XYZ file of C-alpha atoms in Angstrom:
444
model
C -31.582 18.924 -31.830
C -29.187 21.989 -30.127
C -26.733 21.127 -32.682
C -26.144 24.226 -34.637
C -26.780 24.374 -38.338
C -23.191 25.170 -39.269
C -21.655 22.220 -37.319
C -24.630 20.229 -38.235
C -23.900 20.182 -42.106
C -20.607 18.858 -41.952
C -21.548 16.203 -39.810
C -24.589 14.555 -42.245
C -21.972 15.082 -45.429
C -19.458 12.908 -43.224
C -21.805 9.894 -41.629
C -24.667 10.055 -44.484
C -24.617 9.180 -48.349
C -25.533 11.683 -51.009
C -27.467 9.686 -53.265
C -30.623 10.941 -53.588
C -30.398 14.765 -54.048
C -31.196 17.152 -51.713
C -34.615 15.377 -50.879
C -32.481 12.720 -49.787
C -29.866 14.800 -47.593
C -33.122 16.214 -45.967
C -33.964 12.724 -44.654
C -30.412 12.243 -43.625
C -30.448 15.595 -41.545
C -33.701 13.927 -39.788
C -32.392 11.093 -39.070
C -29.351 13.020 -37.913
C -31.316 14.886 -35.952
C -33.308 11.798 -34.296
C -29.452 10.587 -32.852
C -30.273 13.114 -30.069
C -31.725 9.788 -28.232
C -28.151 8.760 -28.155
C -27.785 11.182 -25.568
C -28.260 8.303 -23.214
C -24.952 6.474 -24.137
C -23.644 9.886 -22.212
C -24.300 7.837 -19.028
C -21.310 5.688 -19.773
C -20.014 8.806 -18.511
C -20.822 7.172 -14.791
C -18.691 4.568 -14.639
C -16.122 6.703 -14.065
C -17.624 6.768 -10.940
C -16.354 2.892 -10.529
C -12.951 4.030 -11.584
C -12.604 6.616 -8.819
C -14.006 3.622 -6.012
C -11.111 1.373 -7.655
C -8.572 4.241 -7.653
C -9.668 5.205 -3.656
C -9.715 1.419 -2.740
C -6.273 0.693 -3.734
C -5.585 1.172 0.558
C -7.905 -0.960 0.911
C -5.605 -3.969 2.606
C -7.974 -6.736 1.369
C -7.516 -5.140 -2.474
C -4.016 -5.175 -1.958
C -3.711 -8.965 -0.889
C -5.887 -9.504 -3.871
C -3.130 -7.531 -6.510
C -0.484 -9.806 -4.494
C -1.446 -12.779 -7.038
C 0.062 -12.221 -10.498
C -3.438 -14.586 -11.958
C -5.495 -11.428 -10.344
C -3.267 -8.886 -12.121
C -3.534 -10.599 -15.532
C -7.137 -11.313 -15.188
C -7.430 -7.560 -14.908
C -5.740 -6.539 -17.887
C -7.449 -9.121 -19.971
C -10.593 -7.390 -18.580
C -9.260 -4.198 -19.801
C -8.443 -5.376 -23.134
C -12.345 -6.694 -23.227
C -13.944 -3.821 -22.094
C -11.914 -1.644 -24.581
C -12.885 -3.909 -27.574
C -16.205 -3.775 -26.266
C -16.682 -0.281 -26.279
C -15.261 0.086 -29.924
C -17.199 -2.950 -30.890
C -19.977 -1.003 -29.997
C -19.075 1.939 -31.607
C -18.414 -0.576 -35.204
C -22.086 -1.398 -35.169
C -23.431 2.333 -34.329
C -21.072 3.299 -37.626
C -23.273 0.669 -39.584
C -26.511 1.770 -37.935
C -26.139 5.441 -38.729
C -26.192 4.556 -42.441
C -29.056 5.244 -44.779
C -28.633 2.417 -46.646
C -28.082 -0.565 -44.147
C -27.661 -2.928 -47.206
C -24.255 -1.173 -47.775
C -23.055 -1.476 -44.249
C -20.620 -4.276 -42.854
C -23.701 -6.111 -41.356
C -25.533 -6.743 -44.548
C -22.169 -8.463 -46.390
C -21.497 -10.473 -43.353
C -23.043 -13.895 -43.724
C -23.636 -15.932 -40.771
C -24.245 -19.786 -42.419
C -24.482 -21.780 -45.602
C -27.991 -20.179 -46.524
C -26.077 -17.150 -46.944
C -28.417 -15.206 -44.020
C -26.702 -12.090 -43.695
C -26.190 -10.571 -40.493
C -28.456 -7.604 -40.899
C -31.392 -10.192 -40.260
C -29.887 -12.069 -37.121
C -30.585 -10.763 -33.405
C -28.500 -7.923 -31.165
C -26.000 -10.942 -29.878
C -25.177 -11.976 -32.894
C -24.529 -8.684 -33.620
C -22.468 -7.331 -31.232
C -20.444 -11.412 -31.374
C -19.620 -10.866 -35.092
C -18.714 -7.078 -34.227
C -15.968 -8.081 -31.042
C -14.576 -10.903 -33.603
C -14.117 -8.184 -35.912
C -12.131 -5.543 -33.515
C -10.329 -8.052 -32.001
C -9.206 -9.153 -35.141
C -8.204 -5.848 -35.488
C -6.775 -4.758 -31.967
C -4.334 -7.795 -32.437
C -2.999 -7.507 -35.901
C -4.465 -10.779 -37.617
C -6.751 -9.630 -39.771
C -8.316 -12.742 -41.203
C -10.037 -10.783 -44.744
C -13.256 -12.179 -43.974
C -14.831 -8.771 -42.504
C -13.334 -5.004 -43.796
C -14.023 -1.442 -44.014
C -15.997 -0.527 -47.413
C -17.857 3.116 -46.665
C -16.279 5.958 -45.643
C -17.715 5.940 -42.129
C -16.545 2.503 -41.597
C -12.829 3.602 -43.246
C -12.154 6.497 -40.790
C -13.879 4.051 -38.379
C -11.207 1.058 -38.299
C -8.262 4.046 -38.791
C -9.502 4.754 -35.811
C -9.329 1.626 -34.021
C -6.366 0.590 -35.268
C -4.819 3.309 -33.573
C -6.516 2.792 -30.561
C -5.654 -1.069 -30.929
C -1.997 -0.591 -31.419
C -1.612 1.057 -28.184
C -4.053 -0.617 -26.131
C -3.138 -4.300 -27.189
C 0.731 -3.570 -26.388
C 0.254 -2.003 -22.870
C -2.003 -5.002 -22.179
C 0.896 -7.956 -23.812
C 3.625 -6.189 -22.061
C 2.247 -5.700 -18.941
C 1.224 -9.302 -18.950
C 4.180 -11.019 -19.947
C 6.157 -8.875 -17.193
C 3.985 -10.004 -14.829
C 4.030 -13.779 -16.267
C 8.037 -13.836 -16.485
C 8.982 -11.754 -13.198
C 8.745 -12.922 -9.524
C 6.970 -10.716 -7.676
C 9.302 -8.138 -5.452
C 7.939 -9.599 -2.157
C 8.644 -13.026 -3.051
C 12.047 -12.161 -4.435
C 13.018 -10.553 -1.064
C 11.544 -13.186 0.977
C 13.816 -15.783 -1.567
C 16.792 -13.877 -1.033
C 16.784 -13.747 2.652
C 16.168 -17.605 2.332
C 19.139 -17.654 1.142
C 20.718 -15.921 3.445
C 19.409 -18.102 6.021
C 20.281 -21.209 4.298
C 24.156 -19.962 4.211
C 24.026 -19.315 7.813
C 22.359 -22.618 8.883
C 24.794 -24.229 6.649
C 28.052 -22.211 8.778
C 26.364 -22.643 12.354
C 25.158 -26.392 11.852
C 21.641 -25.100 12.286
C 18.652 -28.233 13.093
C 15.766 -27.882 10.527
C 13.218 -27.381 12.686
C 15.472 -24.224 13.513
C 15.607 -23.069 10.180
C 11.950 -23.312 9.599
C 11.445 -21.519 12.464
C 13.133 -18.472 10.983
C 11.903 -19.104 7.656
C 8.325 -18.854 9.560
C 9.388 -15.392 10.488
C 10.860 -14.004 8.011
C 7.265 -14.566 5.823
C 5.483 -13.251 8.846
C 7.682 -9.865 8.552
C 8.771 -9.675 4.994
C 6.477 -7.177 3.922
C 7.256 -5.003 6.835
C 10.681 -5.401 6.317
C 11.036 -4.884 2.945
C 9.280 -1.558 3.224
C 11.930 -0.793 5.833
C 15.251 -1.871 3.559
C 14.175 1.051 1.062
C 17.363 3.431 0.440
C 16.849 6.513 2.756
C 19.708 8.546 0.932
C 17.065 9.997 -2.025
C 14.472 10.922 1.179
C 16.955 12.681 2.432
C 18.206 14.953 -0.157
C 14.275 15.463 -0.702
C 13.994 17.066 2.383
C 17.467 18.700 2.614
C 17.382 19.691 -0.907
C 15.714 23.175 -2.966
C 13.103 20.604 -3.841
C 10.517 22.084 -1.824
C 10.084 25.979 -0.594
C 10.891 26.878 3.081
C 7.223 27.501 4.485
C 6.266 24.019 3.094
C 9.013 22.171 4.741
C 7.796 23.959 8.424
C 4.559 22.422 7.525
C 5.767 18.753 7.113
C 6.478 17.820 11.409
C 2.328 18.492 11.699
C 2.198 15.627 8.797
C 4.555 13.356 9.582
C 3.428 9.985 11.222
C 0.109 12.232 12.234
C 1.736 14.827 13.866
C 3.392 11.695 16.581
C 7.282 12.116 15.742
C 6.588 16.076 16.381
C 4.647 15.681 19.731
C 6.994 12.458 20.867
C 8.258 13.315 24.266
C 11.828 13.256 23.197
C 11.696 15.704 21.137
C 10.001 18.248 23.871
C 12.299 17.242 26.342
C 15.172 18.154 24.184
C 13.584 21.400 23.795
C 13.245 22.210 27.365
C 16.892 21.259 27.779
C 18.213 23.845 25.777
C 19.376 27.145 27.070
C 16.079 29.463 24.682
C 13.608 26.595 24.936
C 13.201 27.018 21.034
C 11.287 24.973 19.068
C 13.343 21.722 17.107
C 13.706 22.818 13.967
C 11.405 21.088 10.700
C 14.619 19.852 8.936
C 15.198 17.864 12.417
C 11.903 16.328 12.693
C 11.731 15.599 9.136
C 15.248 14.004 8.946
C 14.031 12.125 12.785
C 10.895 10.524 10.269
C 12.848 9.834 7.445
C 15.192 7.460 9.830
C 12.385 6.194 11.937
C 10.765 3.247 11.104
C 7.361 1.626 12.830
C 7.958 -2.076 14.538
C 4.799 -3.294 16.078
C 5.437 -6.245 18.868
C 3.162 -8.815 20.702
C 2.060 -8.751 24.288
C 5.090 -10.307 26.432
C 7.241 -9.577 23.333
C 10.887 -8.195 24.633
C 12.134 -5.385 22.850
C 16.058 -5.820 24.472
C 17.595 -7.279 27.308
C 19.636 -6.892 29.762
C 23.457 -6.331 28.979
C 22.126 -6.536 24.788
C 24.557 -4.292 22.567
C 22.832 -1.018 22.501
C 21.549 -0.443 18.496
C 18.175 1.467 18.634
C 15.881 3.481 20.533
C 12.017 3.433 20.854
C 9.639 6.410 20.291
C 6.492 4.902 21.148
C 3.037 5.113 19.420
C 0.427 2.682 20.373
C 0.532 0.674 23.971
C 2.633 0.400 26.411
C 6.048 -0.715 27.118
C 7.582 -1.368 30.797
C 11.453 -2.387 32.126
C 10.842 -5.377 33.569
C 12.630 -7.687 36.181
C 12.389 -10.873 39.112
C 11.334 -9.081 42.009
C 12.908 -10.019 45.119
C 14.056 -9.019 48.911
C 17.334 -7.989 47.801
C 16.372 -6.079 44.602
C 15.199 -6.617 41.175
C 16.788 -9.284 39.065
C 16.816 -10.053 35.227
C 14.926 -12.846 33.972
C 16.403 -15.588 31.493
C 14.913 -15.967 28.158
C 13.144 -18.541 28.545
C 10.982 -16.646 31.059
C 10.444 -13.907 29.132
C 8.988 -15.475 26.018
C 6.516 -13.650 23.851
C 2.598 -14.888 25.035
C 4.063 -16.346 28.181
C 2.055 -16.896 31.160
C 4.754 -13.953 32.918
C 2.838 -11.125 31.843
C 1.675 -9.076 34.535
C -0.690 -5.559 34.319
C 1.760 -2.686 34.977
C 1.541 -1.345 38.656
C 1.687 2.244 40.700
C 5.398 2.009 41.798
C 5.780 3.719 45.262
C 8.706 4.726 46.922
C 11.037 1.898 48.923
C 10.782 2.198 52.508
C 9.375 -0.748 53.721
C 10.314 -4.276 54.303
C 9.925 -7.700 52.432
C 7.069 -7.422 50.221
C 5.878 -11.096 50.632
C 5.899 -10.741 54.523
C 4.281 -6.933 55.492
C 0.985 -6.666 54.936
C 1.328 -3.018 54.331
C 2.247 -2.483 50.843
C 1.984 1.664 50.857
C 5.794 2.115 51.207
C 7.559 -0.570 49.232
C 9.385 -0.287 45.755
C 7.956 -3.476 44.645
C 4.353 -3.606 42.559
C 1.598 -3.879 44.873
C 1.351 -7.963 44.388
C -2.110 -7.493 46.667
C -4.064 -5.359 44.355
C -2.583 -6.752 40.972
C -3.472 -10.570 41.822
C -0.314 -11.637 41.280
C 1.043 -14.824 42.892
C 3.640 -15.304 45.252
C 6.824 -17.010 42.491
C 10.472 -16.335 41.940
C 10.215 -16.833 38.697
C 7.581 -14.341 37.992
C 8.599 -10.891 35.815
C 7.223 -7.743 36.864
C 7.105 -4.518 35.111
C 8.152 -1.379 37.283
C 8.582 1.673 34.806
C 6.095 1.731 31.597
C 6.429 3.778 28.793
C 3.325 4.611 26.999
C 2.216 6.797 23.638
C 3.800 9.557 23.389
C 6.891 8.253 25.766
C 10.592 7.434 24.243
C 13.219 4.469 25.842
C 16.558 2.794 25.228
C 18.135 6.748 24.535
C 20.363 6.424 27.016
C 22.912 3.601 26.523
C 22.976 4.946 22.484
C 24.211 8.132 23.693
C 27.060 6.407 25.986
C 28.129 4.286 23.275
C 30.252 1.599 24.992
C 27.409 1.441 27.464
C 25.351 -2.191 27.454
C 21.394 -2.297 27.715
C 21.246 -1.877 31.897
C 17.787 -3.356 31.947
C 14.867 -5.584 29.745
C 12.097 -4.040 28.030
C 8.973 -5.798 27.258
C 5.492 -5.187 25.081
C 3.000 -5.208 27.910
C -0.411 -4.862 26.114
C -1.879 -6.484 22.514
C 0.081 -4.961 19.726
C 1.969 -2.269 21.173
C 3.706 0.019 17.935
C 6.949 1.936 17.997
C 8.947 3.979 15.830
C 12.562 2.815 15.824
C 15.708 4.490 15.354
C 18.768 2.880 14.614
C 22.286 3.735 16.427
C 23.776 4.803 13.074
C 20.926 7.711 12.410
C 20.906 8.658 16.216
C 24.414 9.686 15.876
C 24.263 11.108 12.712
C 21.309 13.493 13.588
C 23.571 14.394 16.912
C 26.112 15.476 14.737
C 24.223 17.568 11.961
C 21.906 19.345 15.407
C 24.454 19.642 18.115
C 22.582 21.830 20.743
C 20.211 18.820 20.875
C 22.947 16.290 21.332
C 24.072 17.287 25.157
């Protein structure tokens, strides 16, 4: 009814008839004018609100394991295509209904049975079946003759959807045979590394149950490590590059892992050490994050061991980590592997170290001035075997530094996850040298 005159003219002269004179185009304008209740297909308009909770739920882990299984992913483009030809379906029969003379229309020629009923007489699903047949026919080229275009309207109508259908109905085919004739990435990199594993068990005479055992954990991890294989050169020239301007880069260390890399105590203790005290630069921290990558482990879980090769360090995030060793009169000793197995029985709450002046542990009954974990207080029994933490590392803290920067230098202690799903950030030997190079103030 807002519409005004001038834009209302051209619109009855394109969806209306003139037969009948101007008496005739004055009906038309009315019934024209009545389309205003079609106002309420504008609250299609709201299910773009669905499209923005599908959009902001792709984090949503559970919606991610769904999308893992190439049936969901074709299911959803076949409910694309169907809600596409649904929508112009609709749009065929509001063509038809818009005329003044339904007998001209699409749904008065189309005849439903041998009576020759047409469909102009049959109910709103029969309606809207014979109208989906008809765009589908369309949207994927077969075009069987038995329903067409005869009015104008309905001409610029199917011109219409055939445009629509050509590109809608190929994104939809191709997207579904890629997904039909490709193995997914994950699986691929899980089936390579099977491979891989199958060579080596081949070369080392490996048992079965070995191999499955590996096999086990390489599914366990392959997502996580096939995040962590990406190629870190194109990162780096991001952030080294004139991709991005100066006061945008100095805002990236606040960003980065939530701010953790940037607040991590080895990089404040590097800035203490040097001779102004300045804050690390943002190309360091940013290069530090592009190298670092998160590794979360199990309670009891050792990170090294003693007399390991030296190949990473630990920035840690989330729980705590502690050296741990055999306490005994003579010192601490390191425990065999088969003591220190992830979800053990060994694992022991950390303890307040104090300093060694006392005698044998197990004997005094004074506990205030021995090196040893107070075994009184913790609850901890009275065996050889048993491995005790006595220096933890918690959020914030940083290990395993040391024998990376003396390079010939062997892991001089064992490391273990003390508490449920402890989370570091883990940089290799390779990128630790590499930054030491490119910032050498912070190497020393």
């Amino acid at each position: 009814a807002c519409i005004p005159e001038a834009v209302a003219q051209p619109l009855v002269e394109l969806f209306t008839s003139a037969e009948g004179g101007g008496a005739q185009q004055a009906v038309d304008a009315s019934r024209l004018l009545k389309l205003q209740r079609m106002k309420r297909l504008t609250r299609l308009i709201r299910l773009t609100r669905v499209a923005k909770c599908l959009v902001s739920g792709g984090s949503n882990p559970f919606q991610k394991w769904l999308q893992s299984f190439r049936g969901i992913r074709i299911v959803n483009f076949f409910c694309c295509l169907g809600w596409t030809v649904h929508l112009m379906a609709c749009g065929w029969y509001i063509t038809a209904a818009m005329h003044t003379y339904p007998e001209n229309t699409w749904v008065a020629r189309r005849t439903v049975n041998a009576k020759e009923e047409t469909l102009l007489n049959q109910g709103p699903y029969e309606q809207w079946v014979h109208s989906m047949y008809f765009i589908l026919t369309v949207f994927t080229t077969v075009g069987f003759g038995d329903m067409s275009a005869f009015t104008e309207a309905e001409i610029y109508y199917v011109a219409f959807v055939m445009v629509v259908g050509a590109v809608v109905h190929s994104i939809v085919i191709s997207e579904v045979i890629s997904v039909v004739t490709s193995t997914d990435k994950l699986h691929e990199f899980k089936d390579n590394k099977f491979k891989v594993v199958d060579a080596f068990a081949t070369h080392a005479q490996l048992s079965d149950s070995v191999v499955e055992h590996m096999k086990a954990e390489i599914t366990y991890r392959a997502q996580h490590l096939m995040e962590n294989s990406q190629d870190k050169s194109d990162m780096i020239e991001l952030i080294t590059g004139k991709f991005f301007p100066r006061w945008f880069v100095e805002t990236l260390p606040d960003a980065l892992f939530h701010g953790r890399v940037k607040s991590n105590h080895f990089l404040t203790f590097a800035q203490d050490l040097t001779p102004s005290r300045d804050f690390a630069p943002p190309a360091l921290v940013c290069l530090l994050a592009v190298h670092l990558d998160q590794c979360e482990y199990e309670t009891g879980e050792v990170v090294f061991q003693k007399l390991d090769s030296a190949q990473h360090m630990y920035l840690v995030l989330r729980g705590s980590f502690a050296n741990v060793a055999i306490p005994s009169p003579t010192g601490g000793t390191d425990a065999p592997a088969s003591v220190l197995k992830a979800g053990g029985n060994n694992v022991m709450p950390v303890t307040t170290l104090q300093s060694m002046e006392g005698s044998d542990p197990w004997n005094s009954t004074d506990y205030k001035n021995t090196d040893y974990p107070l075994l009184a207080e913790a609850g901890c029994p009275r065996e050889t075997d048993r491995v005790y933490p006595y220096r933890s590392y918690s959020s914030n803290n940083f290990f395993g530094d040391l024998e990376l920067a003396e390079k010939s230098r062997p892991r001089s202690s064992t490391v273990r996850c003390e508490t449920p799903a402890g989370l570091c950030l883990v940089l290799s030997k390779d990128a630790f040298t590499s930054i030491c190079q490119q910032f050498p103030q912070y190497a020393s």
